[in-house]
Amino acid sequence: ILKTKINKELWDDKKGAYADAYYNGKLSSHISQQTNALAVVTGVSEKSKDKSIYKAIFNRQLTEPCRAGYFMFYLIEMLCVMGRRKEAMRRLKTYWGKMIERGATTFWETHDPESSNGKLPDKLWSLCHAYCAGPLFHLPAEILGVRDNKDSNLKNVRISPTIELCEFAKGKVPTKGGNIDIFWKKDGEGINIFNLKIPSRTHAKVKLPVQRDTKLSQIYCNNMNAKRNIKLTSKNLYFTVEGPEK
């Protein structure tokens, strides 16, 4: 009911995005990246509206860019949901990378990545703000590629790394059953070395960007070459793997 009401009352056909408010019988003239990011991430928005929303909220004549680290998380996640994962990681690198260039050793509450290097936020915002630690989620979820498959215990996962911004990646994703360990290295446009170790009784669906000449012998899972349901296309390698029994 709420989803239907939001789409009926807050969608602005002329601007191709959701308005921030409906007040006194009128649709607000203001649209924001924040409102529309939440609409996409929560599933309120229909997939058919993705292109229109994307075009509207990155139009500087219609919206102001998000500066708050908290809502940058949702903006990055919106791009991932839209299938724009490469752009999502570029924006993550720009926003938090520029923060580091300014001397940050903690997550700032807000800052303007377009400001000159060395410049602190204009106002005295928090310079150690846990709400703004979005990369702690998105780096494992996108660079390592580990996301749960509607399972909060991470017993049923999908693994699909975004490889455009790194030559290799290595890390652990903690779960209740143990760590998921991943290492990948790319050669050209695809992964040519991939090591995966998953906990017992964990099921993983894996999608790796590869090249046609990728050697399957370099794709290791739990220190074994055993994989199931292998499918190799011109751009991707798909397979499933089960964690060992205890």
mmCIF file of C-alpha atoms in Angstrom:
data_model
loop_
_atom_site.group_PDB
_atom_site.id
_atom_site.type_symbol
_atom_site.label_atom_id
_atom_site.label_comp_id
_atom_site.label_asym_id
_atom_site.label_seq_id
_atom_site.Cartn_x
_atom_site.Cartn_y
_atom_site.Cartn_z
ATOM 1 C CA ILE A 1 0.000 0.000 0.000
ATOM 2 C CA LEU A 2 2.785 2.425 0.948
ATOM 3 C CA LYS A 3 4.722 1.656 -2.236
ATOM 4 C CA THR A 4 1.636 2.313 -4.347
ATOM 5 C CA LYS A 5 0.934 5.578 -2.534
ATOM 6 C CA ILE A 6 4.502 6.842 -2.926
ATOM 7 C CA ASN A 7 4.536 6.087 -6.639
ATOM 8 C CA LYS A 8 1.173 7.761 -7.108
ATOM 9 C CA GLU A 9 1.778 10.900 -5.046
ATOM 10 C CA LEU A 10 5.530 11.568 -5.208
ATOM 11 C CA TRP A 11 6.583 10.622 -8.721
ATOM 12 C CA ASP A 12 7.236 13.705 -10.871
ATOM 13 C CA ASP A 13 6.759 12.802 -14.546
ATOM 14 C CA LYS A 14 8.246 16.058 -15.789
ATOM 15 C CA LYS A 15 11.503 15.634 -13.900
ATOM 16 C CA GLY A 16 11.586 11.845 -14.091
ATOM 17 C CA ALA A 17 12.257 11.377 -10.388
ATOM 18 C CA TYR A 18 10.614 11.309 -6.967
ATOM 19 C CA ALA A 19 9.898 14.631 -5.293
ATOM 20 C CA ASP A 20 10.995 15.121 -1.698
ATOM 21 C CA ALA A 21 7.511 15.906 -0.389
ATOM 22 C CA TYR A 22 3.809 16.332 -1.038
ATOM 23 C CA TYR A 23 2.491 19.225 1.044
ATOM 24 C CA ASN A 24 -0.803 21.112 1.128
ATOM 25 C CA GLY A 25 -2.018 19.273 -1.935
ATOM 26 C CA LYS A 26 1.058 20.125 -3.998
ATOM 27 C CA LEU A 27 4.102 18.188 -5.132
ATOM 28 C CA SER A 28 7.355 19.702 -3.928
ATOM 29 C CA SER A 29 9.486 21.228 -6.670
ATOM 30 C CA HIS A 30 12.591 19.862 -4.955
ATOM 31 C CA ILE A 31 14.119 16.491 -5.804
ATOM 32 C CA SER A 32 17.218 15.050 -4.172
ATOM 33 C CA GLN A 33 19.705 12.255 -4.634
ATOM 34 C CA GLN A 34 18.870 11.054 -1.128
ATOM 35 C CA THR A 35 15.136 10.548 -1.691
ATOM 36 C CA ASN A 36 15.588 8.788 -5.015
ATOM 37 C CA ALA A 37 18.446 6.595 -3.805
ATOM 38 C CA LEU A 38 16.225 5.308 -0.993
ATOM 39 C CA ALA A 39 13.372 4.678 -3.435
ATOM 40 C CA VAL A 40 15.618 2.468 -5.582
ATOM 41 C CA VAL A 41 17.410 0.642 -2.747
ATOM 42 C CA THR A 42 14.179 -0.186 -0.883
ATOM 43 C CA GLY A 43 12.426 -1.418 -4.009
ATOM 44 C CA VAL A 44 9.787 1.321 -3.993
ATOM 45 C CA SER A 45 10.870 2.386 -7.469
ATOM 46 C CA GLU A 46 10.173 0.138 -10.441
ATOM 47 C CA LYS A 47 13.143 -1.036 -12.502
ATOM 48 C CA SER A 48 11.721 0.769 -15.533
ATOM 49 C CA LYS A 49 12.386 4.096 -13.802
ATOM 50 C CA ASP A 50 16.128 3.518 -13.258
ATOM 51 C CA LYS A 51 17.346 5.403 -16.343
ATOM 52 C CA SER A 52 15.071 8.351 -15.680
ATOM 53 C CA ILE A 53 16.103 8.608 -12.017
ATOM 54 C CA TYR A 54 19.791 8.289 -12.854
ATOM 55 C CA LYS A 55 19.589 11.052 -15.455
ATOM 56 C CA ALA A 56 17.638 13.382 -13.143
ATOM 57 C CA ILE A 57 19.599 13.101 -9.920
ATOM 58 C CA PHE A 58 23.007 13.568 -11.536
ATOM 59 C CA ASN A 59 21.805 16.664 -13.376
ATOM 60 C CA ARG A 60 23.378 19.548 -11.456
ATOM 61 C CA GLN A 61 20.607 21.881 -12.661
ATOM 62 C CA LEU A 62 18.012 19.757 -10.860
ATOM 63 C CA THR A 63 19.783 18.434 -7.765
ATOM 64 C CA GLU A 64 22.639 19.258 -5.449
ATOM 65 C CA PRO A 65 25.250 16.502 -5.064
ATOM 66 C CA CYS A 66 25.156 14.544 -1.840
ATOM 67 C CA ARG A 67 27.951 15.579 0.541
ATOM 68 C CA ALA A 68 27.073 13.527 3.620
ATOM 69 C CA GLY A 69 28.935 10.249 4.055
ATOM 70 C CA TYR A 70 25.871 8.560 5.567
ATOM 71 C CA PHE A 71 23.751 9.062 2.457
ATOM 72 C CA MET A 72 26.658 8.412 0.119
ATOM 73 C CA PHE A 73 26.247 4.796 1.245
ATOM 74 C CA TYR A 74 22.731 4.704 -0.223
ATOM 75 C CA LEU A 75 23.794 6.509 -3.377
ATOM 76 C CA ILE A 76 26.561 3.938 -3.945
ATOM 77 C CA GLU A 77 24.150 1.094 -3.216
ATOM 78 C CA MET A 78 21.592 2.583 -5.615
ATOM 79 C CA LEU A 79 24.159 2.424 -8.419
ATOM 80 C CA CYS A 80 24.924 -1.197 -7.524
ATOM 81 C CA VAL A 81 21.213 -2.067 -7.614
ATOM 82 C CA MET A 82 20.952 -0.373 -11.015
ATOM 83 C CA GLY A 83 23.786 -2.549 -12.319
ATOM 84 C CA ARG A 84 26.222 0.391 -12.486
ATOM 85 C CA ARG A 85 28.759 -1.284 -10.192
ATOM 86 C CA LYS A 86 31.846 0.111 -11.929
ATOM 87 C CA GLU A 87 30.567 3.668 -11.554
ATOM 88 C CA ALA A 88 29.591 2.954 -7.953
ATOM 89 C CA MET A 89 33.164 1.995 -7.104
ATOM 90 C CA ARG A 90 34.536 5.042 -8.953
ATOM 91 C CA ARG A 91 32.315 7.334 -6.909
ATOM 92 C CA LEU A 92 33.283 5.541 -3.704
ATOM 93 C CA LYS A 93 36.958 5.977 -4.534
ATOM 94 C CA THR A 94 36.466 9.665 -5.334
ATOM 95 C CA TYR A 95 34.449 10.549 -2.233
ATOM 96 C CA TRP A 96 36.415 8.672 0.417
ATOM 97 C CA GLY A 97 39.694 8.899 -1.478
ATOM 98 C CA LYS A 98 39.505 12.693 -1.502
ATOM 99 C CA MET A 99 38.806 12.526 2.222
ATOM 100 C CA ILE A 100 42.072 10.636 2.718
ATOM 101 C CA GLU A 101 43.923 13.167 0.534
ATOM 102 C CA ARG A 102 42.805 15.834 2.993
ATOM 103 C CA GLY A 103 44.503 13.991 5.826
ATOM 104 C CA ALA A 104 41.581 11.970 7.190
ATOM 105 C CA THR A 105 42.482 8.967 9.329
ATOM 106 C CA THR A 106 38.854 8.436 10.386
ATOM 107 C CA PHE A 107 35.528 8.694 8.564
ATOM 108 C CA TRP A 108 34.287 12.306 8.380
ATOM 109 C CA GLU A 109 30.590 13.069 8.685
ATOM 110 C CA THR A 110 30.658 15.148 5.504
ATOM 111 C CA HIS A 111 32.992 16.834 3.055
ATOM 112 C CA ASP A 112 33.099 18.243 -0.441
ATOM 113 C CA PRO A 113 35.401 16.190 -2.697
ATOM 114 C CA GLU A 114 35.370 19.074 -5.198
ATOM 115 C CA SER A 115 36.962 21.461 -2.704
ATOM 116 C CA SER A 116 40.687 22.166 -2.771
ATOM 117 C CA ASN A 117 43.072 19.604 -1.278
ATOM 118 C CA GLY A 118 43.751 20.042 2.410
ATOM 119 C CA LYS A 119 40.429 21.773 3.010
ATOM 120 C CA LEU A 120 38.377 20.593 5.998
ATOM 121 C CA PRO A 121 34.555 20.708 5.969
ATOM 122 C CA ASP A 122 33.240 24.295 6.142
ATOM 123 C CA LYS A 123 31.313 23.637 9.330
ATOM 124 C CA LEU A 124 32.540 21.861 12.413
ATOM 125 C CA TRP A 125 31.057 18.479 11.536
ATOM 126 C CA SER A 126 32.129 15.274 13.226
ATOM 127 C CA LEU A 127 35.532 14.090 11.972
ATOM 128 C CA CYS A 128 35.073 10.587 13.384
ATOM 129 C CA HIS A 129 31.645 9.395 12.318
ATOM 130 C CA ALA A 130 30.772 5.681 12.252
ATOM 131 C CA TYR A 131 27.635 6.324 10.164
ATOM 132 C CA CYS A 132 29.917 7.300 7.278
ATOM 133 C CA ALA A 133 31.920 4.069 7.100
ATOM 134 C CA GLY A 134 30.169 2.850 3.945
ATOM 135 C CA PRO A 135 33.354 1.446 2.333
ATOM 136 C CA LEU A 136 33.533 -1.146 5.122
ATOM 137 C CA PHE A 137 30.454 -2.678 3.518
ATOM 138 C CA HIS A 138 30.951 -1.928 -0.163
ATOM 139 C CA LEU A 139 34.602 -2.970 -0.514
ATOM 140 C CA PRO A 140 33.914 -6.576 0.610
ATOM 141 C CA ALA A 141 30.545 -6.598 -1.181
ATOM 142 C CA GLU A 142 31.820 -5.242 -4.501
ATOM 143 C CA ILE A 143 35.612 -5.576 -4.783
ATOM 144 C CA LEU A 144 35.694 -9.016 -3.147
ATOM 145 C CA GLY A 145 32.181 -9.496 -4.479
ATOM 146 C CA VAL A 146 30.562 -11.221 -1.490
ATOM 147 C CA ARG A 147 26.879 -10.575 -0.877
ATOM 148 C CA ASP A 148 24.376 -12.711 0.933
ATOM 149 C CA ASN A 149 21.510 -14.161 -1.035
ATOM 150 C CA LYS A 150 18.670 -12.944 1.215
ATOM 151 C CA ASP A 151 20.280 -14.784 4.116
ATOM 152 C CA SER A 152 21.510 -12.728 7.054
ATOM 153 C CA ASN A 153 23.673 -15.619 8.250
ATOM 154 C CA LEU A 154 25.667 -15.646 4.995
ATOM 155 C CA LYS A 155 25.084 -19.364 4.511
ATOM 156 C CA ASN A 156 23.873 -18.792 0.966
ATOM 157 C CA VAL A 157 26.083 -16.294 -0.851
ATOM 158 C CA ARG A 158 26.719 -14.964 -4.316
ATOM 159 C CA ILE A 159 30.224 -13.911 -5.257
ATOM 160 C CA SER A 160 30.799 -11.559 -8.173
ATOM 161 C CA PRO A 161 33.835 -9.236 -7.915
ATOM 162 C CA THR A 162 34.041 -5.809 -9.551
ATOM 163 C CA ILE A 163 37.559 -5.835 -10.987
ATOM 164 C CA GLU A 164 37.935 -2.612 -12.977
ATOM 165 C CA LEU A 165 39.605 -0.556 -10.235
ATOM 166 C CA CYS A 166 42.149 -3.100 -8.928
ATOM 167 C CA GLU A 167 44.752 -5.473 -10.286
ATOM 168 C CA PHE A 168 44.128 -7.875 -7.408
ATOM 169 C CA ALA A 169 42.175 -8.104 -4.148
ATOM 170 C CA LYS A 170 42.479 -10.189 -1.009
ATOM 171 C CA GLY A 171 40.310 -10.231 2.072
ATOM 172 C CA LYS A 172 38.037 -11.982 4.548
ATOM 173 C CA VAL A 173 34.312 -11.631 5.112
ATOM 174 C CA PRO A 174 33.320 -12.810 8.614
ATOM 175 C CA THR A 175 30.194 -14.931 9.041
ATOM 176 C CA LYS A 176 28.701 -16.854 11.947
ATOM 177 C CA GLY A 177 30.046 -20.067 10.443
ATOM 178 C CA GLY A 178 33.557 -18.735 9.850
ATOM 179 C CA ASN A 179 35.415 -16.515 7.416
ATOM 180 C CA ILE A 180 34.940 -16.403 3.671
ATOM 181 C CA ASP A 181 38.475 -15.949 2.283
ATOM 182 C CA ILE A 182 38.976 -14.596 -1.221
ATOM 183 C CA PHE A 183 41.962 -13.760 -3.370
ATOM 184 C CA TRP A 184 41.739 -12.786 -7.014
ATOM 185 C CA LYS A 185 44.160 -11.423 -9.560
ATOM 186 C CA LYS A 186 43.366 -10.270 -13.037
ATOM 187 C CA ASP A 187 45.174 -10.443 -16.336
ATOM 188 C CA GLY A 188 43.920 -7.948 -18.878
ATOM 189 C CA GLU A 189 40.132 -7.727 -18.745
ATOM 190 C CA GLY A 190 39.491 -10.839 -16.678
ATOM 191 C CA ILE A 191 40.405 -12.773 -13.557
ATOM 192 C CA ASN A 192 43.029 -15.445 -14.156
ATOM 193 C CA ILE A 193 43.710 -16.489 -10.538
ATOM 194 C CA PHE A 194 40.928 -16.991 -8.004
ATOM 195 C CA ASN A 195 41.176 -18.630 -4.584
ATOM 196 C CA LEU A 196 38.075 -19.113 -2.464
ATOM 197 C CA LYS A 197 37.649 -20.722 0.919
ATOM 198 C CA ILE A 198 34.188 -20.871 2.451
ATOM 199 C CA PRO A 199 32.984 -22.217 5.817
ATOM 200 C CA SER A 200 31.250 -25.535 6.314
ATOM 201 C CA ARG A 201 27.710 -25.915 4.981
ATOM 202 C CA THR A 202 27.939 -22.674 3.041
ATOM 203 C CA HIS A 203 26.676 -22.543 -0.537
ATOM 204 C CA ALA A 204 28.204 -20.071 -2.994
ATOM 205 C CA LYS A 205 27.133 -19.076 -6.476
ATOM 206 C CA VAL A 206 30.153 -17.564 -8.215
ATOM 207 C CA LYS A 207 30.342 -15.301 -11.273
ATOM 208 C CA LEU A 208 33.810 -14.255 -12.406
ATOM 209 C CA PRO A 209 34.694 -11.908 -15.269
ATOM 210 C CA VAL A 210 37.220 -13.887 -17.307
ATOM 211 C CA GLN A 211 38.744 -14.175 -20.747
ATOM 212 C CA ARG A 212 38.182 -17.089 -23.080
ATOM 213 C CA ASP A 213 41.645 -18.538 -22.448
ATOM 214 C CA THR A 214 41.241 -18.598 -18.642
ATOM 215 C CA LYS A 215 42.678 -21.809 -17.236
ATOM 216 C CA LEU A 216 40.194 -23.442 -14.888
ATOM 217 C CA SER A 217 43.113 -25.040 -13.029
ATOM 218 C CA GLN A 218 43.857 -21.623 -11.533
ATOM 219 C CA ILE A 219 40.380 -21.314 -9.985
ATOM 220 C CA TYR A 220 40.644 -22.912 -6.540
ATOM 221 C CA CYS A 221 37.825 -23.429 -4.051
ATOM 222 C CA ASN A 222 38.593 -24.672 -0.537
ATOM 223 C CA ASN A 223 42.022 -25.662 -1.845
ATOM 224 C CA MET A 224 40.395 -27.940 -4.399
ATOM 225 C CA ASN A 225 39.651 -27.636 -8.081
ATOM 226 C CA ALA A 226 36.246 -29.255 -7.602
ATOM 227 C CA LYS A 227 33.430 -27.026 -8.830
ATOM 228 C CA ARG A 228 29.868 -27.733 -9.863
ATOM 229 C CA ASN A 229 27.608 -26.478 -12.631
ATOM 230 C CA ILE A 230 30.479 -24.873 -14.531
ATOM 231 C CA LYS A 231 29.526 -22.576 -17.396
ATOM 232 C CA LEU A 232 31.978 -20.478 -19.386
ATOM 233 C CA THR A 233 30.768 -17.685 -21.684
ATOM 234 C CA SER A 234 32.715 -15.113 -23.673
ATOM 235 C CA LYS A 235 32.924 -12.809 -20.622
ATOM 236 C CA ASN A 236 32.082 -14.761 -17.477
ATOM 237 C CA LEU A 237 32.721 -18.010 -15.653
ATOM 238 C CA TYR A 238 29.858 -19.348 -13.541
ATOM 239 C CA PHE A 239 29.971 -22.160 -11.003
ATOM 240 C CA THR A 240 28.691 -23.207 -7.593
ATOM 241 C CA VAL A 241 30.612 -24.592 -4.638
ATOM 242 C CA GLU A 242 29.680 -26.061 -1.263
ATOM 243 C CA GLY A 243 31.612 -25.644 1.953
ATOM 244 C CA PRO A 244 32.937 -28.858 3.571
ATOM 245 C CA GLU A 245 30.888 -30.829 6.081
ATOM 246 C CA LYS A 246 32.071 -30.486 9.676
#
